Coordinates of N, CA and C in Angstrom, one line a residue:
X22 N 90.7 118.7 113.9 CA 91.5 118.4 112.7 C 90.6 118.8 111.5
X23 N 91.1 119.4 110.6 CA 90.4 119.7 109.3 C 89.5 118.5 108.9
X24 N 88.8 118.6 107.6 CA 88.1 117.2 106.7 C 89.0 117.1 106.0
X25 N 89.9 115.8 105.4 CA 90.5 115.2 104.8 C 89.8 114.8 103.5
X26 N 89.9 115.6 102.3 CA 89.0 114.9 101.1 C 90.1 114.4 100.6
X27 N 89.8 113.1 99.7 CA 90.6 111.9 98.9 C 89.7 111.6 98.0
X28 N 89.5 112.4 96.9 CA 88.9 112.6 95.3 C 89.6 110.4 94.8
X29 N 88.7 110.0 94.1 CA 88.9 108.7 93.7 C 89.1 108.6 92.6
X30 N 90.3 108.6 92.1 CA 90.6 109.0 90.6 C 90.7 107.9 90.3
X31 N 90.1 107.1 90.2 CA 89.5 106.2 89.3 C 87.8 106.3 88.6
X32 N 87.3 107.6 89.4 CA 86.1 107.9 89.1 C 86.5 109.0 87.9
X33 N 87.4 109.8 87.5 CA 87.9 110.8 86.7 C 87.8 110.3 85.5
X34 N 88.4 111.6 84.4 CA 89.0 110.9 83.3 C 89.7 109.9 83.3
X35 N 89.9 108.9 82.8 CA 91.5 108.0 83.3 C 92.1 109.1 81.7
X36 N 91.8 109.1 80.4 CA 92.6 109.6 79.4 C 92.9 110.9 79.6
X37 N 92.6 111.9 81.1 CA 93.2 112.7 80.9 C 93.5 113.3 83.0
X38 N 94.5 112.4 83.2 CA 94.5 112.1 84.7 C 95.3 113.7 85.0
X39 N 95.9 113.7 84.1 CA 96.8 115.2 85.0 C 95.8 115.9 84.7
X40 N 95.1 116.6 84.2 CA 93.8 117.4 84.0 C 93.1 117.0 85.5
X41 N 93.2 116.0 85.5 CA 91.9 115.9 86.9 C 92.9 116.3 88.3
X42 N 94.3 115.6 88.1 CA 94.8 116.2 89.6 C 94.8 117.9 89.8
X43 N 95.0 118.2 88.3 CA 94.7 119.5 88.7 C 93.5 120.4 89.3
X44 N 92.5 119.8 88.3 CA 91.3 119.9 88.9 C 90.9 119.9 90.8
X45 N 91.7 118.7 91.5 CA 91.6 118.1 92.9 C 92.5 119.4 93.0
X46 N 93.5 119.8 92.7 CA 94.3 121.0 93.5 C 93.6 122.1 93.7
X47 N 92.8 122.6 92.6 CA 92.2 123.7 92.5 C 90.7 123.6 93.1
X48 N 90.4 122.6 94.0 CA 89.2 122.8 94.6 C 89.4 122.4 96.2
X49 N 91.0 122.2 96.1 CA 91.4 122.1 98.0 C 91.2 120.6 98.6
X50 N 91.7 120.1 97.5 CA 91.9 118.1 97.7 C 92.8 118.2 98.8
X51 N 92.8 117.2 99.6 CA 94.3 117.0 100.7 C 95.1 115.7 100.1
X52 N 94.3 114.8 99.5 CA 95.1 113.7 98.9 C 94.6 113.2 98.0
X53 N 94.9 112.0 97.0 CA 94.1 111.5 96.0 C 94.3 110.1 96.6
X54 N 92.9 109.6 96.1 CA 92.8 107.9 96.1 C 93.0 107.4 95.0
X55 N 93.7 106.6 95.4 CA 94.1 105.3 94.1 C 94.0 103.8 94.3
X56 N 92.8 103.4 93.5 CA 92.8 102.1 94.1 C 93.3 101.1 92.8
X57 N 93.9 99.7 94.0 CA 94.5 99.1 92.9 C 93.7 97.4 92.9
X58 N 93.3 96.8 91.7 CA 92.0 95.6 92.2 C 92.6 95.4 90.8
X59 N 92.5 93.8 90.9 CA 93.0 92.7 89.8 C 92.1 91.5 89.8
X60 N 90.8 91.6 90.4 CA 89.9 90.3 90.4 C 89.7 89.3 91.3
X61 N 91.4 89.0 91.9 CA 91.2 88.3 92.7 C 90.5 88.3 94.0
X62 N 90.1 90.4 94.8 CA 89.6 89.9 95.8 C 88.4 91.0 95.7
X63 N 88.0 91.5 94.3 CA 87.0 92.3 94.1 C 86.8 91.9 92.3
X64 N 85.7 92.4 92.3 CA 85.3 91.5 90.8 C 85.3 92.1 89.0
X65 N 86.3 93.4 89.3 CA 86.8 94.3 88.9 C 88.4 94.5 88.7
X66 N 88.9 95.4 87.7 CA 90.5 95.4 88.0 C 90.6 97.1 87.3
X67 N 91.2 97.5 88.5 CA 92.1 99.0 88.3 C 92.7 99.4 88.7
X68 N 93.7 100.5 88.0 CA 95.1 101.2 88.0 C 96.1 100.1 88.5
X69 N 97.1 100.0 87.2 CA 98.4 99.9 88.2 C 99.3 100.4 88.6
X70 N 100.1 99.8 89.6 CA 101.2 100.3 90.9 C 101.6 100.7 89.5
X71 N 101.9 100.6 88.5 CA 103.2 101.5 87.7 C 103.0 102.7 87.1
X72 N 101.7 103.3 87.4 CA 101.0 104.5 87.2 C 101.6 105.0 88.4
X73 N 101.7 104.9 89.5 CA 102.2 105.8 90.8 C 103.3 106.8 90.5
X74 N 104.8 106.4 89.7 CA 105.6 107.0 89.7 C 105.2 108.6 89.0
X75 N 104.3 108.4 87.5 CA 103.9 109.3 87.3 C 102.8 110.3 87.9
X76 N 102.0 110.0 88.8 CA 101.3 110.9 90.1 C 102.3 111.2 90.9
X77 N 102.8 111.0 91.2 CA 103.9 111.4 92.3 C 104.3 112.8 91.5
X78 N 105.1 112.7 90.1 CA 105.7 113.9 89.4 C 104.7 114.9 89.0
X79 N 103.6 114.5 88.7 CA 102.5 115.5 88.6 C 101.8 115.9 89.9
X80 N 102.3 115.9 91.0 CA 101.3 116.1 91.9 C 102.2 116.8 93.7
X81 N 102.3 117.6 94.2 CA 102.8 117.4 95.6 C 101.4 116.9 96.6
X82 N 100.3 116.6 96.2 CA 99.5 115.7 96.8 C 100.0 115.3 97.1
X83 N 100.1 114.2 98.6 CA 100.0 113.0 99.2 C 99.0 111.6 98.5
X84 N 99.6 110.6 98.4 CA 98.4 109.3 97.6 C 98.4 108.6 98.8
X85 N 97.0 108.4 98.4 CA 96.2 107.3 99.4 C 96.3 106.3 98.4
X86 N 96.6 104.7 98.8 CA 96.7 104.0 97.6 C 95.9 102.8 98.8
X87 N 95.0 102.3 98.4 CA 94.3 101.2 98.6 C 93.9 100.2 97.6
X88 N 95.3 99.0 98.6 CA 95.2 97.6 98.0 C 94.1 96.7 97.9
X89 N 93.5 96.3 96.8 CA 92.3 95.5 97.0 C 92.3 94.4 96.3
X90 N 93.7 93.6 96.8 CA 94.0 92.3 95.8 C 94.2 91.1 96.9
X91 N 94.0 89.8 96.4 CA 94.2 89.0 97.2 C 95.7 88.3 97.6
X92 N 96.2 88.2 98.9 CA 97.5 88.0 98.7 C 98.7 89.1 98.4
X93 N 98.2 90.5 99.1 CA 99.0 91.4 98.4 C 100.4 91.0 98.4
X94 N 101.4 90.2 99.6 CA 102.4 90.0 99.2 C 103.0 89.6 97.9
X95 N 102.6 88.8 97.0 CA 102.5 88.4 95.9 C 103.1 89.2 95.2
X96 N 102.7 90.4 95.4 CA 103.6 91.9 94.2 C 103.9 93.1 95.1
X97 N 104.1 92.9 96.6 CA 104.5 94.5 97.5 C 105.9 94.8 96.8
X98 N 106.6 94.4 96.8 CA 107.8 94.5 95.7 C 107.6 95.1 95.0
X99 N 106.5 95.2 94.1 CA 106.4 96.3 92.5 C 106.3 97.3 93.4
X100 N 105.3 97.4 94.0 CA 104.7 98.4 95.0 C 105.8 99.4 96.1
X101 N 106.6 98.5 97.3 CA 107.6 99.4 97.6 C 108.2 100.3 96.9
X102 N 108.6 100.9 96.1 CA 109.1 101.5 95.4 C 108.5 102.7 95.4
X103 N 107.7 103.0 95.0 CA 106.3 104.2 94.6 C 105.9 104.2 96.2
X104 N 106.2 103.9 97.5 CA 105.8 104.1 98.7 C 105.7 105.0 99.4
X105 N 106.8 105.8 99.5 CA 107.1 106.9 100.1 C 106.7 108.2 100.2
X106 N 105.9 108.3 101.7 CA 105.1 108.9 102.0 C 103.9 108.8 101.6
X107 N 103.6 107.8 100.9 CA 102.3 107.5 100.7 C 101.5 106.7 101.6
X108 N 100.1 107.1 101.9 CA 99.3 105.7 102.7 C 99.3 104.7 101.6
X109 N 99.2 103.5 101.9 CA 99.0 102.1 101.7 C 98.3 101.8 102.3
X110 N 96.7 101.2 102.3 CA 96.2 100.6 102.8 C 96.0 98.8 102.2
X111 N 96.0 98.0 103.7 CA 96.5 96.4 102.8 C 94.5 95.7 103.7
X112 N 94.3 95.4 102.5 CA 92.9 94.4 103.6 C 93.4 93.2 104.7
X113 N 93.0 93.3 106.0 CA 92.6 92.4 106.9 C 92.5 91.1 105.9
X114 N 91.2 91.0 105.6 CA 90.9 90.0 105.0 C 91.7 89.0 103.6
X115 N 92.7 90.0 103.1 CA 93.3 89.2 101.9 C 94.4 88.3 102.1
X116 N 94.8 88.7 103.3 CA 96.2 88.1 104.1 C 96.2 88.0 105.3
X117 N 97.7 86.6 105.0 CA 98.1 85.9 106.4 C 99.1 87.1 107.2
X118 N 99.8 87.6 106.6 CA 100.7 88.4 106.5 C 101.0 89.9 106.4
X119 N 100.0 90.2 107.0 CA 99.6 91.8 107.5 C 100.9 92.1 108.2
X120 N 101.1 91.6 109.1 CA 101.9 92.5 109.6 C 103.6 93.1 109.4
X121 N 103.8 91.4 108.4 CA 105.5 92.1 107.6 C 104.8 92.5 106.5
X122 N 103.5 93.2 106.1 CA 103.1 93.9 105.3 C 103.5 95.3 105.3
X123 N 102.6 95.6 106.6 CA 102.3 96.9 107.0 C 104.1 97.5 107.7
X124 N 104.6 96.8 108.0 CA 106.2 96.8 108.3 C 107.1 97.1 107.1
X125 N 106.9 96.2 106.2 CA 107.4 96.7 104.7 C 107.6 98.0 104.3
X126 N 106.0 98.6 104.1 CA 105.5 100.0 104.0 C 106.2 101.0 105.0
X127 N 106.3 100.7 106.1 CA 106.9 101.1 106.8 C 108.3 102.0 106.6
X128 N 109.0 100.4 106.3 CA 110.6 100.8 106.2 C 110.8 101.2 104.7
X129 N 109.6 101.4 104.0 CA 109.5 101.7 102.5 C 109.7 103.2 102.7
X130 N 109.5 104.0 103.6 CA 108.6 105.4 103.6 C 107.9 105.4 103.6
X131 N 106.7 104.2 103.7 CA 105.3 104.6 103.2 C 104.6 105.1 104.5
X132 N 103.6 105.1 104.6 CA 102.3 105.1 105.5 C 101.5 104.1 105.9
X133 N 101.8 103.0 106.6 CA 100.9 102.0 106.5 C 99.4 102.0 107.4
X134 N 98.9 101.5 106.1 CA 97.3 101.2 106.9 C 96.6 100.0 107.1
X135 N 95.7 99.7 107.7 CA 94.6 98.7 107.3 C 93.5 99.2 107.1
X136 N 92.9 98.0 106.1 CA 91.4 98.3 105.8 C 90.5 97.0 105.9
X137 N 89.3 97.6 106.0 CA 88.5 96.3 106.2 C 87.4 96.7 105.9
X138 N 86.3 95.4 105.4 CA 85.1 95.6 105.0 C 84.2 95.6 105.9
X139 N 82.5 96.4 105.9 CA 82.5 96.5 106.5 C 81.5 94.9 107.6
X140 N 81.7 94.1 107.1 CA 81.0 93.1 108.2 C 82.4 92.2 109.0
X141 N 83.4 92.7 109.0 CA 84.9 91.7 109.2 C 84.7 92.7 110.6
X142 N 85.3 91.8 112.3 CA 85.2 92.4 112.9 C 86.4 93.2 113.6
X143 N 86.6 94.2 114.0 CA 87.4 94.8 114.3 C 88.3 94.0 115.2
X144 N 88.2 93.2 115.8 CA 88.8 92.2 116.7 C 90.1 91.8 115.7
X145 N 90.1 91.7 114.3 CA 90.7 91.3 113.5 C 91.7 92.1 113.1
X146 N 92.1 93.7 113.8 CA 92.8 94.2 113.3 C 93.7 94.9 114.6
X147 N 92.8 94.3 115.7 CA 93.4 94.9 116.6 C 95.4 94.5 117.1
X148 N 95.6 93.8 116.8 CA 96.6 93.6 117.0 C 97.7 94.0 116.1
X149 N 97.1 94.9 115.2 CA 98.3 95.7 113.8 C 98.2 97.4 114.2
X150 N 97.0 98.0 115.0 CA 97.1 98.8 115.2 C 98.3 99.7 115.9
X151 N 99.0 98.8 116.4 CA 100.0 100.3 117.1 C 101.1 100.2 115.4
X152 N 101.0 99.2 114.6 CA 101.9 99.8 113.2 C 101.7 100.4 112.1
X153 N 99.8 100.9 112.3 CA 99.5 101.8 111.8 C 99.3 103.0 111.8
X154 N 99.1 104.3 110.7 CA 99.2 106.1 110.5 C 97.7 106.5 109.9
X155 N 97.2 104.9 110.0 CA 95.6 105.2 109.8 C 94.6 103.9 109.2
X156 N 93.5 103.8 109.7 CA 92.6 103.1 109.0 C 91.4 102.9 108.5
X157 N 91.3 102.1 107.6 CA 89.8 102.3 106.3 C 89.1 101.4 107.1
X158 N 87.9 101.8 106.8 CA 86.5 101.0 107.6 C 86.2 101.0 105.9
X159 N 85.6 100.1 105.2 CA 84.7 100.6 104.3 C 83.4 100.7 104.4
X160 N 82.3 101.2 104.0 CA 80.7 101.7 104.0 C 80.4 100.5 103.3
X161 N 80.8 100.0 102.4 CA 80.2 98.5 101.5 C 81.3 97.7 101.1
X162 N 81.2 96.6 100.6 CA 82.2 95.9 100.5 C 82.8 96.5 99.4
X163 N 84.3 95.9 99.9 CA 85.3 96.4 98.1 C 85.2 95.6 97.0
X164 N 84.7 97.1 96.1 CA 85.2 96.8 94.8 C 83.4 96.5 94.5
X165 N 82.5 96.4 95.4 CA 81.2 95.9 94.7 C 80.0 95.9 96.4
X166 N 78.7 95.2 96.2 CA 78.0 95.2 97.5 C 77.1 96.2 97.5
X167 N 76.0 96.3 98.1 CA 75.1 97.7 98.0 C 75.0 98.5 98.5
X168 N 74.9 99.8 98.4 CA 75.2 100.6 99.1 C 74.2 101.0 100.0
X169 N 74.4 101.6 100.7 CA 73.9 101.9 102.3 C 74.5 103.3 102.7
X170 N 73.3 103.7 103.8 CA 74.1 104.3 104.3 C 74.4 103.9 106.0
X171 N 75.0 104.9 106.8 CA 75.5 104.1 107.8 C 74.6 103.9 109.3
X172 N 74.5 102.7 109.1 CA 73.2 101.7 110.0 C 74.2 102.1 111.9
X173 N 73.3 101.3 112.5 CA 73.9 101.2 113.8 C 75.3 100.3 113.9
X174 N 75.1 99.2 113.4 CA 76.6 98.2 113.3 C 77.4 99.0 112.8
X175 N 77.8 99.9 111.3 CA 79.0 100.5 111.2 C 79.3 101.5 111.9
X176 N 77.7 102.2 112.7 CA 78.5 103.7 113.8 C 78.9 102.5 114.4
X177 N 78.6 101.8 115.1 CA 79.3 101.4 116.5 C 80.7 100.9 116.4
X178 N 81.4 100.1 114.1 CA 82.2 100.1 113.8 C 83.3 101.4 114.5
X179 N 82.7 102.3 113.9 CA 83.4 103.6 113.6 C 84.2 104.6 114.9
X180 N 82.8 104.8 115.7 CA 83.2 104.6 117.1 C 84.4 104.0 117.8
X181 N 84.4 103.0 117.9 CA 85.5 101.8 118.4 C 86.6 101.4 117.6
X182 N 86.3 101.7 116.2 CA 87.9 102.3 115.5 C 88.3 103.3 115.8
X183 N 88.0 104.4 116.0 CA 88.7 105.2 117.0 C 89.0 105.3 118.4
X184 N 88.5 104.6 119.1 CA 89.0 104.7 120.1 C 89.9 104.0 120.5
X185 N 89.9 102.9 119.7 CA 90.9 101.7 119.3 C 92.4 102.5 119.1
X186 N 92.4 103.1 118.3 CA 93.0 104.1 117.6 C 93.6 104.6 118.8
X187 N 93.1 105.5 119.8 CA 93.5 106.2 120.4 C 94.0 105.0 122.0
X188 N 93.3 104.0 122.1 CA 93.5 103.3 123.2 C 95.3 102.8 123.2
X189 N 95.9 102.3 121.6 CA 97.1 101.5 121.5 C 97.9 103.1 121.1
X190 N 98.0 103.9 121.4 CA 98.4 105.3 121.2 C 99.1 106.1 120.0
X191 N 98.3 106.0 119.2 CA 98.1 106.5 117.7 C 96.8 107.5 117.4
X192 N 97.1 108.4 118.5 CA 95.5 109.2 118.5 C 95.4 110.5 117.3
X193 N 97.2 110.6 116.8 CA 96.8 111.0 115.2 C 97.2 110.7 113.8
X194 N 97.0 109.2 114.5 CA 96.6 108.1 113.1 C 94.8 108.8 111.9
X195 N 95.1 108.7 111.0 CA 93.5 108.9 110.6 C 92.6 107.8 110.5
X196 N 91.5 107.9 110.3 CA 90.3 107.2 110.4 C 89.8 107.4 109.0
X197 N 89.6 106.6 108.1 CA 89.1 106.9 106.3 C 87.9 106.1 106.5
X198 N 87.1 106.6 105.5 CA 85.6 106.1 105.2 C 85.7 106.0 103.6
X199 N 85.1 104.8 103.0 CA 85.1 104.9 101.8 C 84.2 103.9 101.5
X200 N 83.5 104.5 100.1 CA 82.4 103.2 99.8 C 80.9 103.9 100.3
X201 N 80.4 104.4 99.0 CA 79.1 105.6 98.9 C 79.3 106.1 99.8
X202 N 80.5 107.2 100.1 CA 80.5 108.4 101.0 C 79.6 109.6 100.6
X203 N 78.5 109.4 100.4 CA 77.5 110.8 100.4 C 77.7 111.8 101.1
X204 N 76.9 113.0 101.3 CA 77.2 114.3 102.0 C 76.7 113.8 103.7
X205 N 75.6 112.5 103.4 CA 75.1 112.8 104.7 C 76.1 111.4 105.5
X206 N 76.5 110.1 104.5 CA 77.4 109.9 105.7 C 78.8 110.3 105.6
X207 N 79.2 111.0 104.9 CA 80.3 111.7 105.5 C 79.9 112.8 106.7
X208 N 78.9 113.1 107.2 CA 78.4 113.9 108.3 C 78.4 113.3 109.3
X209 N 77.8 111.7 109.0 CA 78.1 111.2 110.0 C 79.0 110.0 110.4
X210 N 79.6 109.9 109.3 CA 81.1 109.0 110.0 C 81.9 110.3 110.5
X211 N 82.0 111.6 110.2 CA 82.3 112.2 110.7 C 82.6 112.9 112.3
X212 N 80.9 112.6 112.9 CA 80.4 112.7 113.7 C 80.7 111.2 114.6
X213 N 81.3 110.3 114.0 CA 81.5 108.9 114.8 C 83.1 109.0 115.0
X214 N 84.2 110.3 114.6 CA 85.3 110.5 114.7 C 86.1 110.1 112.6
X215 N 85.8 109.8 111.9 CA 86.5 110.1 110.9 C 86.7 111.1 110.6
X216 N 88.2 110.9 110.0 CA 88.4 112.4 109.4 C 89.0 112.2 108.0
X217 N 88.9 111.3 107.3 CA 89.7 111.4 105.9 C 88.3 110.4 105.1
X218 N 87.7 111.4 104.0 CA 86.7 111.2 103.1 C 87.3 110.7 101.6
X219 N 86.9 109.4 101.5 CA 86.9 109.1 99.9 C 85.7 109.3 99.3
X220 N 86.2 110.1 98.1 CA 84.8 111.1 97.6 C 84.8 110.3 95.9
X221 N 83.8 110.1 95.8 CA 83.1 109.2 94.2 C 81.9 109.6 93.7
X222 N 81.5 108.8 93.3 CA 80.0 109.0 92.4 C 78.8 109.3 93.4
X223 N 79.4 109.4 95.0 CA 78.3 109.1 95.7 C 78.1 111.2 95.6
X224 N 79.5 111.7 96.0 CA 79.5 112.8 96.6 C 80.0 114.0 95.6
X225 N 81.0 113.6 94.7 CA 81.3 114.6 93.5 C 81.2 114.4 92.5
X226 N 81.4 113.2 92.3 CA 81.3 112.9 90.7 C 79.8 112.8 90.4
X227 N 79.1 113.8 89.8 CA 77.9 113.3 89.6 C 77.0 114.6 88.8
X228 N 76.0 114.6 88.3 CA 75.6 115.9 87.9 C 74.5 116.6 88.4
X229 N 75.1 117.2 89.4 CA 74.9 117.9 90.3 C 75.7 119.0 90.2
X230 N 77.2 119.1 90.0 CA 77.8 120.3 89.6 C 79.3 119.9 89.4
X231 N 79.9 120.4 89.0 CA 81.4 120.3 88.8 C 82.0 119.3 90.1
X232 N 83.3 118.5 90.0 CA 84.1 118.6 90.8 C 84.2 119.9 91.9
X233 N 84.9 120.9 91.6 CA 85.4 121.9 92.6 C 84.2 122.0 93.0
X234 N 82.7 122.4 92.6 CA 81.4 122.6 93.2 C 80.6 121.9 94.3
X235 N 81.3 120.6 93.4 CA 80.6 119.5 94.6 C 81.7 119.6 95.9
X236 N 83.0 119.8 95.5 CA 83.4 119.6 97.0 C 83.3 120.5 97.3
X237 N 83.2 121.4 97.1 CA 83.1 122.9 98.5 C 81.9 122.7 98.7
X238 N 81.0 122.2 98.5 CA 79.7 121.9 99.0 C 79.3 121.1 99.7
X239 N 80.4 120.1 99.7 CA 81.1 119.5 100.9 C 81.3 119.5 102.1
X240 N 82.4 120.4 101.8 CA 83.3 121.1 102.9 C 82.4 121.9 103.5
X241 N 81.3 123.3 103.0 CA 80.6 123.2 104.3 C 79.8 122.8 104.9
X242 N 79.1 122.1 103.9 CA 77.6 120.7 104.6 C 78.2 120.6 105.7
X243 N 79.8 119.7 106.1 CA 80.3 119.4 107.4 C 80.8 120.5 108.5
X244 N 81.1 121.7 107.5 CA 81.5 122.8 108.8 C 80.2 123.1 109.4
X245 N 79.1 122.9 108.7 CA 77.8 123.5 108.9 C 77.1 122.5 109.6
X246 N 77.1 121.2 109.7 CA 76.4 120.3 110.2 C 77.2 119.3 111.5

């Protein structure tokens, strides 16, 4: 399967977003990330669900939209709406209620996922996996945490999320990595079976070279390595 890049347009312009989706088109994006955080379960707050309708019209991307609020039921309602065909990813950790979550999304059109940080243990998701189209491991905690790169506990994470993956038979559900994706651990969460890269300040955003420069520099580091 190809590499799946997911540009974090929250790292962009925000005052001039269609400029940047364009930007992600013209350097061979597969989807955009959008994350949504209000304080309650990261210590930070961005983009809201009411920004989606307009990505959607500017964009035949696919959105990755990763929830990182506590209690997402509380507002899936605003959210259903703007769902369709999009991933949704809902945290493990924020809720009781994962699974008429990811069911929701579901019958929304959406794409439902889970995600999880990365010290929560996989034991904790196992039972939502045959109703997910893919799952986030994150590299550091959401929304904040230090960065690292990836030790023996997240390969062995990464590993066993796939296979996990493949064991309840969803073998082409994806696998997302997010949270200081660098060039070298997207080589090697790669190498542990991921295939869909959230790309930030670790891997394009940075000055080192453009957007479109840094990802095709990307793209072959991994065809190459």
């Amino acid at each position: 399967m190809r590499d799946l890049f997911a540009p974090s347009i929250m790292c962009g312009d925000l005052l001039n977003l269609e400029e940047e989706i364009r930007t992600y088109e013209k350097a061979g994006a597969d989807m955009i990330h959008f994350d949504i955080m209000d304080t309650t379960f990261t210590n930070t707050t961005m983009l809201p669900p009411l920004l989606l309708p307009a990505i959607h019209r500017a964009t035949r991307l696919p959105v990755d939209v990763h929830v990182m609020v506590d209690r997402p039921e509380r507002f899936i309602e605003t959210l259903l709406p703007y769902c369709k065909d999009t991933y949704v990813s809902i945290h493990i950790e924020s809720t009781k209620e994962i699974q008429n979550l990811l069911k929701a999304i579901k019958q929304a059109g959406g794409r439902p996922s889970v995600a999880l940080n990365p010290g929560t243990s996989l034991c904790m998701v196992e039972e939502v996996v045959p109703l997910v189209d893919m799952m986030l491991v994150l590299l550091c905690n959401a929304g904040s945490g230090p960065k690292q790169d990836i030790d023996e506990q997240l390969s062995h994470k990464l590993q066993k999320a796939k296979m996990m993956l493949e064991q309840y038979g969803k073998p082409g559900a994806l696998l997302e990595v997010d949270g200081n994706v660098s060039f070298e651990n997207a080589r090697r969460a790669k190498s542990l079976g991921a295939n869909v890269f959230v790309l930030g300040t670790a891997s394009i955003y940075n000055d080192k070279g453009t957007v479109p420069e840094n990802m095709g520099r990307l793209r072959e580091y991994l065809e190459n390595n």
